[in-house]
JSON list of C-alpha atoms in Angstrom, two decimals:
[
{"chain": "A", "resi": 1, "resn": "UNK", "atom": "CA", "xyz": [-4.08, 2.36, 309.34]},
{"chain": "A", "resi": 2, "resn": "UNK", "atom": "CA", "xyz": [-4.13, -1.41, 310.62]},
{"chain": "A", "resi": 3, "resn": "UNK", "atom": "CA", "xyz": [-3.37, -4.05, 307.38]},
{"chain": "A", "resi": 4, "resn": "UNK", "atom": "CA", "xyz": [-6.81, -5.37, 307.77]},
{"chain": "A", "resi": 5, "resn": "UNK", "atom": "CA", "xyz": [-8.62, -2.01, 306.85]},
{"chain": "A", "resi": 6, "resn": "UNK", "atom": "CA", "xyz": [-5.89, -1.21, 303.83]},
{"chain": "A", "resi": 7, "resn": "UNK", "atom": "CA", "xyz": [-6.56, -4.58, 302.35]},
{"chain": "A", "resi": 8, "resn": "UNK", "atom": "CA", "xyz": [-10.55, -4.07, 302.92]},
{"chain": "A", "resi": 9, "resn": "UNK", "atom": "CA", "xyz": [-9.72, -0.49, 300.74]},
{"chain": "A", "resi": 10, "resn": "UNK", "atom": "CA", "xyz": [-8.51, -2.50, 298.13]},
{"chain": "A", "resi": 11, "resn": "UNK", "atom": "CA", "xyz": [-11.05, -4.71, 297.01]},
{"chain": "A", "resi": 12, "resn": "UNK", "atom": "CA", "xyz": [-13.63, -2.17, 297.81]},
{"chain": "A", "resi": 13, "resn": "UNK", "atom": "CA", "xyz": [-11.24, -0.12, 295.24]},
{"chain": "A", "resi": 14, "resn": "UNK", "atom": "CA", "xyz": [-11.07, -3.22, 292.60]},
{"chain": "A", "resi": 15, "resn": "UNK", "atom": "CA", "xyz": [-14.62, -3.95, 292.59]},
{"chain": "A", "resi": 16, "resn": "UNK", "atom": "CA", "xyz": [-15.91, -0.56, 291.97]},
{"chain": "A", "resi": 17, "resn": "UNK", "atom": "CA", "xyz": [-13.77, -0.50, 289.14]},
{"chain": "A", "resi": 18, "resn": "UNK", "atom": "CA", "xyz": [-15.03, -3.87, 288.30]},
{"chain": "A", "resi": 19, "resn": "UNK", "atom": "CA", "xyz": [-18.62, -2.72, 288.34]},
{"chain": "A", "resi": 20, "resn": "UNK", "atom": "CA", "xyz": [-17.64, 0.44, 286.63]},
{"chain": "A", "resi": 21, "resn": "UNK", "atom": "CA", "xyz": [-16.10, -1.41, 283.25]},
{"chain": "A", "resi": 22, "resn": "UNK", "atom": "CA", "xyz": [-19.01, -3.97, 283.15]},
{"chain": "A", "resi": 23, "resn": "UNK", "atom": "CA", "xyz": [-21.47, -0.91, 283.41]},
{"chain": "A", "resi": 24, "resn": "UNK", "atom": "CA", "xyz": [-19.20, 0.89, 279.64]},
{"chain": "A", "resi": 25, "resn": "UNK", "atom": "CA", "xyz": [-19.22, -2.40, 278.06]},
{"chain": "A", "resi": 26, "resn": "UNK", "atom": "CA", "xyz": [-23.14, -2.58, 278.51]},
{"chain": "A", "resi": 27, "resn": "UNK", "atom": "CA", "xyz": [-23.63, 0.86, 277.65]},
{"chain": "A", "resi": 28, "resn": "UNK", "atom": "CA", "xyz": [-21.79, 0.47, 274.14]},
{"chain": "A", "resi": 29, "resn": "UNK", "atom": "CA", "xyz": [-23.60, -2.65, 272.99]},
{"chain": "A", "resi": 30, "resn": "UNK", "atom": "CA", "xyz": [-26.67, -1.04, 273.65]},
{"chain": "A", "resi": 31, "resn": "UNK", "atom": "CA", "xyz": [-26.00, 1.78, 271.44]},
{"chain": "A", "resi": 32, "resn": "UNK", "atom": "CA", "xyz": [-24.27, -0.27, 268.83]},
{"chain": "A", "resi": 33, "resn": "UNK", "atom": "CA", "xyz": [-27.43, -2.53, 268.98]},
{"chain": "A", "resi": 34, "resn": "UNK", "atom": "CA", "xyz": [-29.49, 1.22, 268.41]},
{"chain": "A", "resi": 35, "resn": "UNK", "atom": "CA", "xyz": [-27.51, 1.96, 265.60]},
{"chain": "A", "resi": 36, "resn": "UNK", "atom": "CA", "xyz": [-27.34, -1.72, 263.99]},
{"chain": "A", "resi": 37, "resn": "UNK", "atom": "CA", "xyz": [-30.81, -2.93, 262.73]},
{"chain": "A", "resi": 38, "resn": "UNK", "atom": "CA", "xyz": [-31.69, -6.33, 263.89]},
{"chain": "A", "resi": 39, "resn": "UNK", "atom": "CA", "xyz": [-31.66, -7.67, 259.87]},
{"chain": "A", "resi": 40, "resn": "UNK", "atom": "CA", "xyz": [-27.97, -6.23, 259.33]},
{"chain": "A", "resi": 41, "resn": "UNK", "atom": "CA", "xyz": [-26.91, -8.11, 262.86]},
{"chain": "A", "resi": 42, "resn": "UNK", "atom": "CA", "xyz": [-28.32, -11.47, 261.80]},
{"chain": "A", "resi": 43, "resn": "UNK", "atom": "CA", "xyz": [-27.00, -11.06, 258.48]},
{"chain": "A", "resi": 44, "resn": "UNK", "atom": "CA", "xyz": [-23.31, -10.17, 260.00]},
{"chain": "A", "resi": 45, "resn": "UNK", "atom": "CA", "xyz": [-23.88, -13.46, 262.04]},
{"chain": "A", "resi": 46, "resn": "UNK", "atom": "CA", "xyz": [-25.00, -15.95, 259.62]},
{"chain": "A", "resi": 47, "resn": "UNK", "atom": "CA", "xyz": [-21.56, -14.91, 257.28]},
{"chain": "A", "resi": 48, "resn": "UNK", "atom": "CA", "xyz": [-19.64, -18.23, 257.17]},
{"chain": "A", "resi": 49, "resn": "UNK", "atom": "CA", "xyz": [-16.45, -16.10, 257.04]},
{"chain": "A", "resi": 50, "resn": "UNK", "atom": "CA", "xyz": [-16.81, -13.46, 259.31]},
{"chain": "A", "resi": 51, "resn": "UNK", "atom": "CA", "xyz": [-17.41, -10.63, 256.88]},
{"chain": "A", "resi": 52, "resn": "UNK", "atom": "CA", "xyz": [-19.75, -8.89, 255.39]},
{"chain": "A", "resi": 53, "resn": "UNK", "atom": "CA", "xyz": [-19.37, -8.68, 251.19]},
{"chain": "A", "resi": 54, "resn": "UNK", "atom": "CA", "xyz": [-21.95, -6.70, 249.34]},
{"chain": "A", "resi": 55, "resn": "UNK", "atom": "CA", "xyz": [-23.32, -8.53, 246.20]},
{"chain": "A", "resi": 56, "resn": "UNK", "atom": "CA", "xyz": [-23.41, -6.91, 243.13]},
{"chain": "A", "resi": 57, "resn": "UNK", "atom": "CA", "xyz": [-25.96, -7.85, 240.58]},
{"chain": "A", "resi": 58, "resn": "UNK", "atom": "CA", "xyz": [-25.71, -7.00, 237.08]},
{"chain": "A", "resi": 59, "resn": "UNK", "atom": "CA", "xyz": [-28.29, -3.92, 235.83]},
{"chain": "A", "resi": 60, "resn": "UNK", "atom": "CA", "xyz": [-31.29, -4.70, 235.83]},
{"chain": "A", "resi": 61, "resn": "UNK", "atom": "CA", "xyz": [-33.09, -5.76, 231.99]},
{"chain": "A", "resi": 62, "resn": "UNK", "atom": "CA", "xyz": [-36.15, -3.80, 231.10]},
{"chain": "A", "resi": 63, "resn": "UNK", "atom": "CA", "xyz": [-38.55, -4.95, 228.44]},
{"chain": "A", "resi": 64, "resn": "UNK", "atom": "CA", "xyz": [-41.63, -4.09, 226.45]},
{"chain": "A", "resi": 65, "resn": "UNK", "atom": "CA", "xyz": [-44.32, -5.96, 225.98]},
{"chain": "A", "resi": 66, "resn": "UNK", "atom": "CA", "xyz": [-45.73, -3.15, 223.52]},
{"chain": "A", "resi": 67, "resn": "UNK", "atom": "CA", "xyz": [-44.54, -0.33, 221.58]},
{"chain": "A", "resi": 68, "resn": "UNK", "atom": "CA", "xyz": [-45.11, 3.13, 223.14]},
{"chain": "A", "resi": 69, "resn": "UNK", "atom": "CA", "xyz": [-47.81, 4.66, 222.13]},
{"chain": "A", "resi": 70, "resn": "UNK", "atom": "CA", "xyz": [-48.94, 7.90, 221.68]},
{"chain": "A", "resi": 71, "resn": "UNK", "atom": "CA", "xyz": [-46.43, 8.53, 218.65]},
{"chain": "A", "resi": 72, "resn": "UNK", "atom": "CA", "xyz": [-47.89, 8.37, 215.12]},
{"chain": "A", "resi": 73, "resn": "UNK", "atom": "CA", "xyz": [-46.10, 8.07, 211.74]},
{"chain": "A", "resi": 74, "resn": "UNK", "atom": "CA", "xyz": [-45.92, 11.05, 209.75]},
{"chain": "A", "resi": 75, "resn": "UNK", "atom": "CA", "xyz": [-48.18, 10.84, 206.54]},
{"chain": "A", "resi": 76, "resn": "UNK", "atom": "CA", "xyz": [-45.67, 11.42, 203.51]},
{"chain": "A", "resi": 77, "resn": "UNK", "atom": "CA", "xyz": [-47.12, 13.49, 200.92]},
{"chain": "A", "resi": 78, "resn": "UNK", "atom": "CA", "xyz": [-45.85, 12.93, 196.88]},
{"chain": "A", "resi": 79, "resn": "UNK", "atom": "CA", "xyz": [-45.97, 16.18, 195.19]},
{"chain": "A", "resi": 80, "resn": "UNK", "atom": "CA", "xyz": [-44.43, 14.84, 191.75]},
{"chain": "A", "resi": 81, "resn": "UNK", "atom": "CA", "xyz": [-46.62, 14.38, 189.36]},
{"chain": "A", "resi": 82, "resn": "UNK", "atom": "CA", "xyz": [-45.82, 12.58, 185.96]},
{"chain": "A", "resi": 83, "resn": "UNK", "atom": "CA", "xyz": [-45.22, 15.18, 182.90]},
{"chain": "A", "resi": 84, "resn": "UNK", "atom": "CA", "xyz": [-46.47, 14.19, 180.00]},
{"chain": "A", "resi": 85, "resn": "UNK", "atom": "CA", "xyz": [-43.90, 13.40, 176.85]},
{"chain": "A", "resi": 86, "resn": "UNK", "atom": "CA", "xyz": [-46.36, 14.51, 174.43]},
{"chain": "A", "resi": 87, "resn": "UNK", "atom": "CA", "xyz": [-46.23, 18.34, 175.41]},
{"chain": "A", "resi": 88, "resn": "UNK", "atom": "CA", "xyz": [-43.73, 20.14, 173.69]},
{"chain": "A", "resi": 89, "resn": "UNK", "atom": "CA", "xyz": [-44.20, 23.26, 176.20]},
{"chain": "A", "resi": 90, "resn": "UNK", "atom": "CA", "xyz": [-42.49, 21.30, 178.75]},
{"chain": "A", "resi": 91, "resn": "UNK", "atom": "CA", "xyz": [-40.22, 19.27, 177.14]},
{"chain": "A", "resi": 92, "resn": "UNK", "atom": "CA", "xyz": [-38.16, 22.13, 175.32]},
{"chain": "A", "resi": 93, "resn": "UNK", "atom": "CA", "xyz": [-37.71, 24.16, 178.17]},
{"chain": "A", "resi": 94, "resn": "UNK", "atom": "CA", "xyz": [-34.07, 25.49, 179.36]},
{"chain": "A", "resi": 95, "resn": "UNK", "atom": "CA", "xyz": [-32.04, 25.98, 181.79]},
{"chain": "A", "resi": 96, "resn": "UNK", "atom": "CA", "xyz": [-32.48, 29.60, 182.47]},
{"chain": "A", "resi": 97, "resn": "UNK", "atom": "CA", "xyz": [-28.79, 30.03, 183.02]},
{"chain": "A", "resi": 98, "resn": "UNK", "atom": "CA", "xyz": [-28.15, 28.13, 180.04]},
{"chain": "A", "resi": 99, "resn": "UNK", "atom": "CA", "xyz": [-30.46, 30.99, 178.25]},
{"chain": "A", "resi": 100, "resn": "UNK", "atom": "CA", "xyz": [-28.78, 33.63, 180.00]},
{"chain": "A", "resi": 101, "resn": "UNK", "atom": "CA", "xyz": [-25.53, 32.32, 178.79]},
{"chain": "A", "resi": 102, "resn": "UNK", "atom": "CA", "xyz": [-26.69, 31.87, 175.04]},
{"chain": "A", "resi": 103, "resn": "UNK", "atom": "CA", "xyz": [-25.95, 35.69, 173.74]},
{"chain": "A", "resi": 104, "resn": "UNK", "atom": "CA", "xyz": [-22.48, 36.01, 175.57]},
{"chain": "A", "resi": 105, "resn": "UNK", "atom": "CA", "xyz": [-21.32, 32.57, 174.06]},
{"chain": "A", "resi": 106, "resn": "UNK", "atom": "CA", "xyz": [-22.70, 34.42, 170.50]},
{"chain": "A", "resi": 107, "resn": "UNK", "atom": "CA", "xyz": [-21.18, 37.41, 170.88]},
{"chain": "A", "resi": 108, "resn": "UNK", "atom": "CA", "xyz": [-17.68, 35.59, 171.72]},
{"chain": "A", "resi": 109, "resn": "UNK", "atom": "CA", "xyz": [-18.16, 33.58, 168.82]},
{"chain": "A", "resi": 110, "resn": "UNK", "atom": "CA", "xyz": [-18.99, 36.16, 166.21]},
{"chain": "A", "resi": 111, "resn": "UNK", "atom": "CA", "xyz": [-15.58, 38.03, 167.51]},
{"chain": "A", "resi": 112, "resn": "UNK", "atom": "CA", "xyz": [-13.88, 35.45, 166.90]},
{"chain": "A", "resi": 113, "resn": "UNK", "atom": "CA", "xyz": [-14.90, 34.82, 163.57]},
{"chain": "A", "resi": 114, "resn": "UNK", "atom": "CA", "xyz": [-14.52, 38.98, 162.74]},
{"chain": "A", "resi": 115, "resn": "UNK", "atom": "CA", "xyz": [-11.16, 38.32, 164.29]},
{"chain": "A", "resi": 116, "resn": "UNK", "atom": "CA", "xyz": [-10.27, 35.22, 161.91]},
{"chain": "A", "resi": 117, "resn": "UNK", "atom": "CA", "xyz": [-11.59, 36.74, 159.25]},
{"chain": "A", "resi": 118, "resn": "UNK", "atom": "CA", "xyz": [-9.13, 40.01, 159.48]},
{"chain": "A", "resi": 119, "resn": "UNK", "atom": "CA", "xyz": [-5.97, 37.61, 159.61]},
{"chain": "A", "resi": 120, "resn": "UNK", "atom": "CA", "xyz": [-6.95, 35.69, 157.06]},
{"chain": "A", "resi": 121, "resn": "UNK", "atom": "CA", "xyz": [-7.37, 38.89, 154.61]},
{"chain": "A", "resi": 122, "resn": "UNK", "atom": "CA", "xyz": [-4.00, 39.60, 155.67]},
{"chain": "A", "resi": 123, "resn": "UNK", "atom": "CA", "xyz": [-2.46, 36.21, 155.15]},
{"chain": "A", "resi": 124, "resn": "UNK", "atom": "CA", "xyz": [-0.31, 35.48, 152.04]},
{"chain": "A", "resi": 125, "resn": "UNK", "atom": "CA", "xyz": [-1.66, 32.61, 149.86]},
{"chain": "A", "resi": 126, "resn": "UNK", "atom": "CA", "xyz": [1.68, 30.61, 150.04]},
{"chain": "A", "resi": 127, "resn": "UNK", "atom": "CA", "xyz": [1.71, 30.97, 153.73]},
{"chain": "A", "resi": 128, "resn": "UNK", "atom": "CA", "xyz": [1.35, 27.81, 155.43]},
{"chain": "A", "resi": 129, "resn": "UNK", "atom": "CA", "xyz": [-1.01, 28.94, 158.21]},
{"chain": "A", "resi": 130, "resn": "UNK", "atom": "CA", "xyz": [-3.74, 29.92, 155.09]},
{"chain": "A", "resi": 131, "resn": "UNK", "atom": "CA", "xyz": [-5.45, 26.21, 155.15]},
{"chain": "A", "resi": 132, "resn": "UNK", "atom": "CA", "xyz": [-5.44, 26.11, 159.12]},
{"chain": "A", "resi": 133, "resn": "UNK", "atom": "CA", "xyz": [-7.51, 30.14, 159.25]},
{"chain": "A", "resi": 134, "resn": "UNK", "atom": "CA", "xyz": [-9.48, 28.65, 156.13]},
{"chain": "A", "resi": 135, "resn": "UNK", "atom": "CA", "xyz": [-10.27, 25.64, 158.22]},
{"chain": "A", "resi": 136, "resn": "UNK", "atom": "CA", "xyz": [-10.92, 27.72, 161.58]},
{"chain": "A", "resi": 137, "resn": "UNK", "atom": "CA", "xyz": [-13.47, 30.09, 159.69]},
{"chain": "A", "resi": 138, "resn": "UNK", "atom": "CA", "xyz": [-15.66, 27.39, 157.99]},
{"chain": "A", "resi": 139, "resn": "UNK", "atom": "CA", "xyz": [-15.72, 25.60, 161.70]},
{"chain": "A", "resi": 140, "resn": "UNK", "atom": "CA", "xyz": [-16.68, 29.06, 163.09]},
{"chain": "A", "resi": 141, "resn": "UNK", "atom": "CA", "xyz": [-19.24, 29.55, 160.93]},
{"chain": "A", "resi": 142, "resn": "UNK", "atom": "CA", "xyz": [-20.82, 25.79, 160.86]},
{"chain": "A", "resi": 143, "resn": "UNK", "atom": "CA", "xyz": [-20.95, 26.21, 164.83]},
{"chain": "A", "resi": 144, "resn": "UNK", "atom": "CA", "xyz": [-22.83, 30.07, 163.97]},
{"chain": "A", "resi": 145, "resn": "UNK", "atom": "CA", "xyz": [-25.39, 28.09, 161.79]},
{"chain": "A", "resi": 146, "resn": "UNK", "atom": "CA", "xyz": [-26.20, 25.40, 164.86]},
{"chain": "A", "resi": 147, "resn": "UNK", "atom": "CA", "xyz": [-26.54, 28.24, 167.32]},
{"chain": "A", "resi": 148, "resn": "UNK", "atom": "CA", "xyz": [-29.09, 29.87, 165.02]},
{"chain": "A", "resi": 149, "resn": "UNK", "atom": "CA", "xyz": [-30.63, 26.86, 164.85]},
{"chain": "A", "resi": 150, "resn": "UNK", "atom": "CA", "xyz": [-31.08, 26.32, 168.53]},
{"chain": "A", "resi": 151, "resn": "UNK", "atom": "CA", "xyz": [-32.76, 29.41, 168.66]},
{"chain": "A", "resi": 152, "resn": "UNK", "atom": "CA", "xyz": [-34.86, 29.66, 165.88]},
{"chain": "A", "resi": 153, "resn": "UNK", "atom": "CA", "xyz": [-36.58, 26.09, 167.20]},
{"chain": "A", "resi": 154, "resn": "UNK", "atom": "CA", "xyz": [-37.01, 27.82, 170.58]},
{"chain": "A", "resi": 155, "resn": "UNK", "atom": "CA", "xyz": [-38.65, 30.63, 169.49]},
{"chain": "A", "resi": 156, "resn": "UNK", "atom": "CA", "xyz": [-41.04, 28.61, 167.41]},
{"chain": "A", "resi": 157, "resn": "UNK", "atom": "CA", "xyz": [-41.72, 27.06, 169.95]},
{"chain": "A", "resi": 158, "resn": "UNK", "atom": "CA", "xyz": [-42.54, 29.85, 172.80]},
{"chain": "A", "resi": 159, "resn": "UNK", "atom": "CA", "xyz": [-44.42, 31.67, 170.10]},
{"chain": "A", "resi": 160, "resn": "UNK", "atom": "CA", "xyz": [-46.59, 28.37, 169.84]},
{"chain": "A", "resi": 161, "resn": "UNK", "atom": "CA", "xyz": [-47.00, 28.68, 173.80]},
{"chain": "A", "resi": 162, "resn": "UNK", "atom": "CA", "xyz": [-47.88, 32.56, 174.28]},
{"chain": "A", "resi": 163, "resn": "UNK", "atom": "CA", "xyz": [-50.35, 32.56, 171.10]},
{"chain": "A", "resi": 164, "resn": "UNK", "atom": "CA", "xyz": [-53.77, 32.24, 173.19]},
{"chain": "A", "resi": 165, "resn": "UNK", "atom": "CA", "xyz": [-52.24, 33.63, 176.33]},
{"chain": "A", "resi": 166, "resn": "UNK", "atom": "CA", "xyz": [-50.05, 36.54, 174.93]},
{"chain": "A", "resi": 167, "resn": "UNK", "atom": "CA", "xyz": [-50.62, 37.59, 171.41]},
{"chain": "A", "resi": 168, "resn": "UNK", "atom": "CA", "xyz": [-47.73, 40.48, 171.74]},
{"chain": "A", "resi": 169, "resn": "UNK", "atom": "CA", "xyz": [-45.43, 37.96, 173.20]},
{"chain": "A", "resi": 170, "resn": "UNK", "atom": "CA", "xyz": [-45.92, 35.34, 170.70]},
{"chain": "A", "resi": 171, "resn": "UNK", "atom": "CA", "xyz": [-45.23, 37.98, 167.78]},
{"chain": "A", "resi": 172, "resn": "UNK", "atom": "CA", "xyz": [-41.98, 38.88, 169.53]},
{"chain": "A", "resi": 173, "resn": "UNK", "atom": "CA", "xyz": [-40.95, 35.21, 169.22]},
{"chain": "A", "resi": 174, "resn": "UNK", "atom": "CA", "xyz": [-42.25, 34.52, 166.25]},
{"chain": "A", "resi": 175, "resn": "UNK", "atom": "CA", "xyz": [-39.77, 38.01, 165.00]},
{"chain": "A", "resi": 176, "resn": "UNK", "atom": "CA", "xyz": [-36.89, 36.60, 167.12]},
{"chain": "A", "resi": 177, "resn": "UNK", "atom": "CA", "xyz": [-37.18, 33.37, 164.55]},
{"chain": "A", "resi": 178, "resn": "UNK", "atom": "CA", "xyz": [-37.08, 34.61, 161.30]},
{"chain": "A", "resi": 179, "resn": "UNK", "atom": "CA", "xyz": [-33.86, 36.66, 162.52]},
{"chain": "A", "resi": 180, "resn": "UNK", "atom": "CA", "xyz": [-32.30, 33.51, 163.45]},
{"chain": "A", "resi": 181, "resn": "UNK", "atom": "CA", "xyz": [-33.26, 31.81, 160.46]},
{"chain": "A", "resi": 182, "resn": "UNK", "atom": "CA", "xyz": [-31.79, 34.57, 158.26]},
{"chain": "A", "resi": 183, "resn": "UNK", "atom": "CA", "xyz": [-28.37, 33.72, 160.63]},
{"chain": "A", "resi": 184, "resn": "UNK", "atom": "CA", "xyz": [-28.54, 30.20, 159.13]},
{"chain": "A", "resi": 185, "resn": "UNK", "atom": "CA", "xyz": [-28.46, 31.11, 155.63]},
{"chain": "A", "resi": 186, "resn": "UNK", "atom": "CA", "xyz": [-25.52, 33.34, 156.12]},
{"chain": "A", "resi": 187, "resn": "UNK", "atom": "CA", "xyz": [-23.76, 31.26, 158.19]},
{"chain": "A", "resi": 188, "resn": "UNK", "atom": "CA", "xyz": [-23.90, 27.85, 155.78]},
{"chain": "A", "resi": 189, "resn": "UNK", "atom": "CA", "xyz": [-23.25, 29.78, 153.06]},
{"chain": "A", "resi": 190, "resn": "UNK", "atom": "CA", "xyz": [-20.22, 31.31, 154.74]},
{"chain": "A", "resi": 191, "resn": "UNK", "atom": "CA", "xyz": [-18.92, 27.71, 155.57]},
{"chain": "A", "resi": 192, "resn": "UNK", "atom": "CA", "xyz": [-19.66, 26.14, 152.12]},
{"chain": "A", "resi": 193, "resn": "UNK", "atom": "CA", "xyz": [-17.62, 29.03, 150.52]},
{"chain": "A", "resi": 194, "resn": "UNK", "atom": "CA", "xyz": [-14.60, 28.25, 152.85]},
{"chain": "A", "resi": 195, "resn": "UNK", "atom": "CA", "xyz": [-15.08, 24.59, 152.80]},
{"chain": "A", "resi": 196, "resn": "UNK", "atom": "CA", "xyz": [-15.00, 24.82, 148.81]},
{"chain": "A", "resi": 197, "resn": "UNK", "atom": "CA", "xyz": [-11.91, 27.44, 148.60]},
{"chain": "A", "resi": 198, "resn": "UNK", "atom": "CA", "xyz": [-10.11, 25.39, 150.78]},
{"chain": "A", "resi": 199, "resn": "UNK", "atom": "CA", "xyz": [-10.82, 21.88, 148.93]},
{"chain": "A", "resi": 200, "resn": "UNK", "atom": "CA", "xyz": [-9.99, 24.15, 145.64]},
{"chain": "A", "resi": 201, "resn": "UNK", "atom": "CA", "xyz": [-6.39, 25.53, 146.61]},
{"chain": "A", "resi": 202, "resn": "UNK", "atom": "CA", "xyz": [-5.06, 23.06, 149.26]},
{"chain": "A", "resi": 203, "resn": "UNK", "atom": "CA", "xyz": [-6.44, 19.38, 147.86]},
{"chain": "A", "resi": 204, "resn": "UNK", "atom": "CA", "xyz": [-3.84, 17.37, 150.37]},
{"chain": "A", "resi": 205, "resn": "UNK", "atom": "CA", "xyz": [-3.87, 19.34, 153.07]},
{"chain": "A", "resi": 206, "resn": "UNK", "atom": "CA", "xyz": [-4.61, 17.46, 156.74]},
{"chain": "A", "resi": 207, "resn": "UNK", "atom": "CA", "xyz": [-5.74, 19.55, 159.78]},
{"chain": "A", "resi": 208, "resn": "UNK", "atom": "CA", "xyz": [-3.27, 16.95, 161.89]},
{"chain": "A", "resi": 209, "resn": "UNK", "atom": "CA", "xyz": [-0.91, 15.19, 159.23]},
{"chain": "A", "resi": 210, "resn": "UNK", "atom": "CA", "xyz": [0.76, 13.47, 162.17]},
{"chain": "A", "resi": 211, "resn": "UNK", "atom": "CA", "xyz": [-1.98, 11.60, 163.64]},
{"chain": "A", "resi": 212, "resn": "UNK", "atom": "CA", "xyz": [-3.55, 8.53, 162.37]},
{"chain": "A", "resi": 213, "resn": "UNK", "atom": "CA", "xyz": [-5.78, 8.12, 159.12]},
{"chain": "A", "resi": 214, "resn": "UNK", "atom": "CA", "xyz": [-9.13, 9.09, 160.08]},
{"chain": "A", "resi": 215, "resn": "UNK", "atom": "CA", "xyz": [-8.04, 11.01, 162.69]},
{"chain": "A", "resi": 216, "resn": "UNK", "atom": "CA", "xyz": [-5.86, 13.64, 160.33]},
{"chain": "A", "resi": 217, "resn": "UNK", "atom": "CA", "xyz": [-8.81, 15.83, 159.93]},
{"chain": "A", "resi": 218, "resn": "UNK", "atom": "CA", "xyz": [-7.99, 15.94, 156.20]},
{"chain": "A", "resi": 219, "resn": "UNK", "atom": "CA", "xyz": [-10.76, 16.67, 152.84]},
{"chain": "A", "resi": 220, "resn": "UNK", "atom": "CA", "xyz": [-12.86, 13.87, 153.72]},
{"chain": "A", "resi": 221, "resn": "UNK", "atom": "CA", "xyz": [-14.59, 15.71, 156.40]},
{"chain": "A", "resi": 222, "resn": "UNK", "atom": "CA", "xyz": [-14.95, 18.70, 154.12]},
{"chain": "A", "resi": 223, "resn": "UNK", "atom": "CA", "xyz": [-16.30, 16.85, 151.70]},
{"chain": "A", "resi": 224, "resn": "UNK", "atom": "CA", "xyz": [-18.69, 15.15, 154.21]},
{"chain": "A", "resi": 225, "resn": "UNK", "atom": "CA", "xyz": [-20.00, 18.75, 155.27]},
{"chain": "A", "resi": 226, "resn": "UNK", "atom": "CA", "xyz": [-20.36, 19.75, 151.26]},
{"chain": "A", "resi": 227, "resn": "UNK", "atom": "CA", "xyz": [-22.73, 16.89, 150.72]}
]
């Protein structure tokens, strides 16, 4: 081959490769400009620096001009009514566990006093524990007669309630009261007759001779009971 047709070769070679690199380049930017909407490209353009920087905003405030409606306030209803202080039916009523209480408390108490009672036959009369069971027996028996009392006025009292409504009832009651009242006889006499024996034989004796006067627990509290 002459050098005139090898360097004709060559450019035809060169500029077909020419053609061939303009012909990619235009191909990409037209699918970069399918993919790239024409906002985002004048927006990349008009950036003073070159890049793109998202802005954040802070959340957005929401407000209302009204409360929401369709929700209603409940109506509060007030069952409590006010009980009238005048009416002894309601005012004397007990705790029914209290109530339930009331014999076992009795029961403990009247062993105790059968209990007392048995030592104290058995104690000598010089024996320096005498006052104390003398002491523990007319307590005993002063705490017998307020017991008695307690339920004496309460039966009074629920006899008074069941007379129209429960004739049979308010007998029962009415029963259950004289047997308590015949405890309070028995009982105050019991404690006057201690109280007295032991103001008789032990005249100076204290309950607590160590603590203070008028906290020694001495004949001036017997003497207050015997009045």
């Amino acid at each position: 081959m002459s050098f005139k047709a090898t360097f004709g070769f060559v450019r035809f070679t060169a500029a077909a490769l020419a053609l061939t690199a303009v012909m990619a380049s235009s191909g990409t930017a037209s699918a970069a400009d399918e993919c790239i909407s024409k906002k985002a490209q004048d927006t990349l353009a008009s950036c003073p620096g070159g890049k793109f920087q998202a802005q954040v905003t802070k959340r957005p405030q929401v407000s209302f001009s009204s409360a929401p409606t369709g929700i209603k306030p409940k109506d509060r209803k007030n069952d409590i009514k006010p009980v009238n202080p005048s009416d002894i039916t309601k005012t004397a009523q007990r705790d029914e566990r209290a109530s339930r209480l009331q014999p076992k408390v009795r029961k403990l108490l009247l062993t105790e006093i059968a209990n007392v009672e048995r030592l104290f036959k058995t104690t000598p009369k010089k024996d320096k524990d005498r006052p104390q069971l003398m002491r523990r027996l007319a307590e005993g028996y002063v705490e017998l007669e307020s017991s008695a009392f307690r339920d004496k006025t309460e039966a009074e009292i629920k006899a008074q309630q069941m007379k129209t409504k429960n004739p049979k009832r308010a007998a029962v009651f009415k029963n259950d009261a004289k047997k308590a009242t015949k405890i309070i006889k028995v009982a105050r006499t019991s404690a006057i007759k201690y109280y007295n024996t032991l103001k008789k034989q032990y005249p100076k004796w204290c309950q607590y001779p160590s603590k203070p006067e008028g906290e020694r627990g001495c004949m001036d509290e017997v003497l207050y009971y015997l009045a």
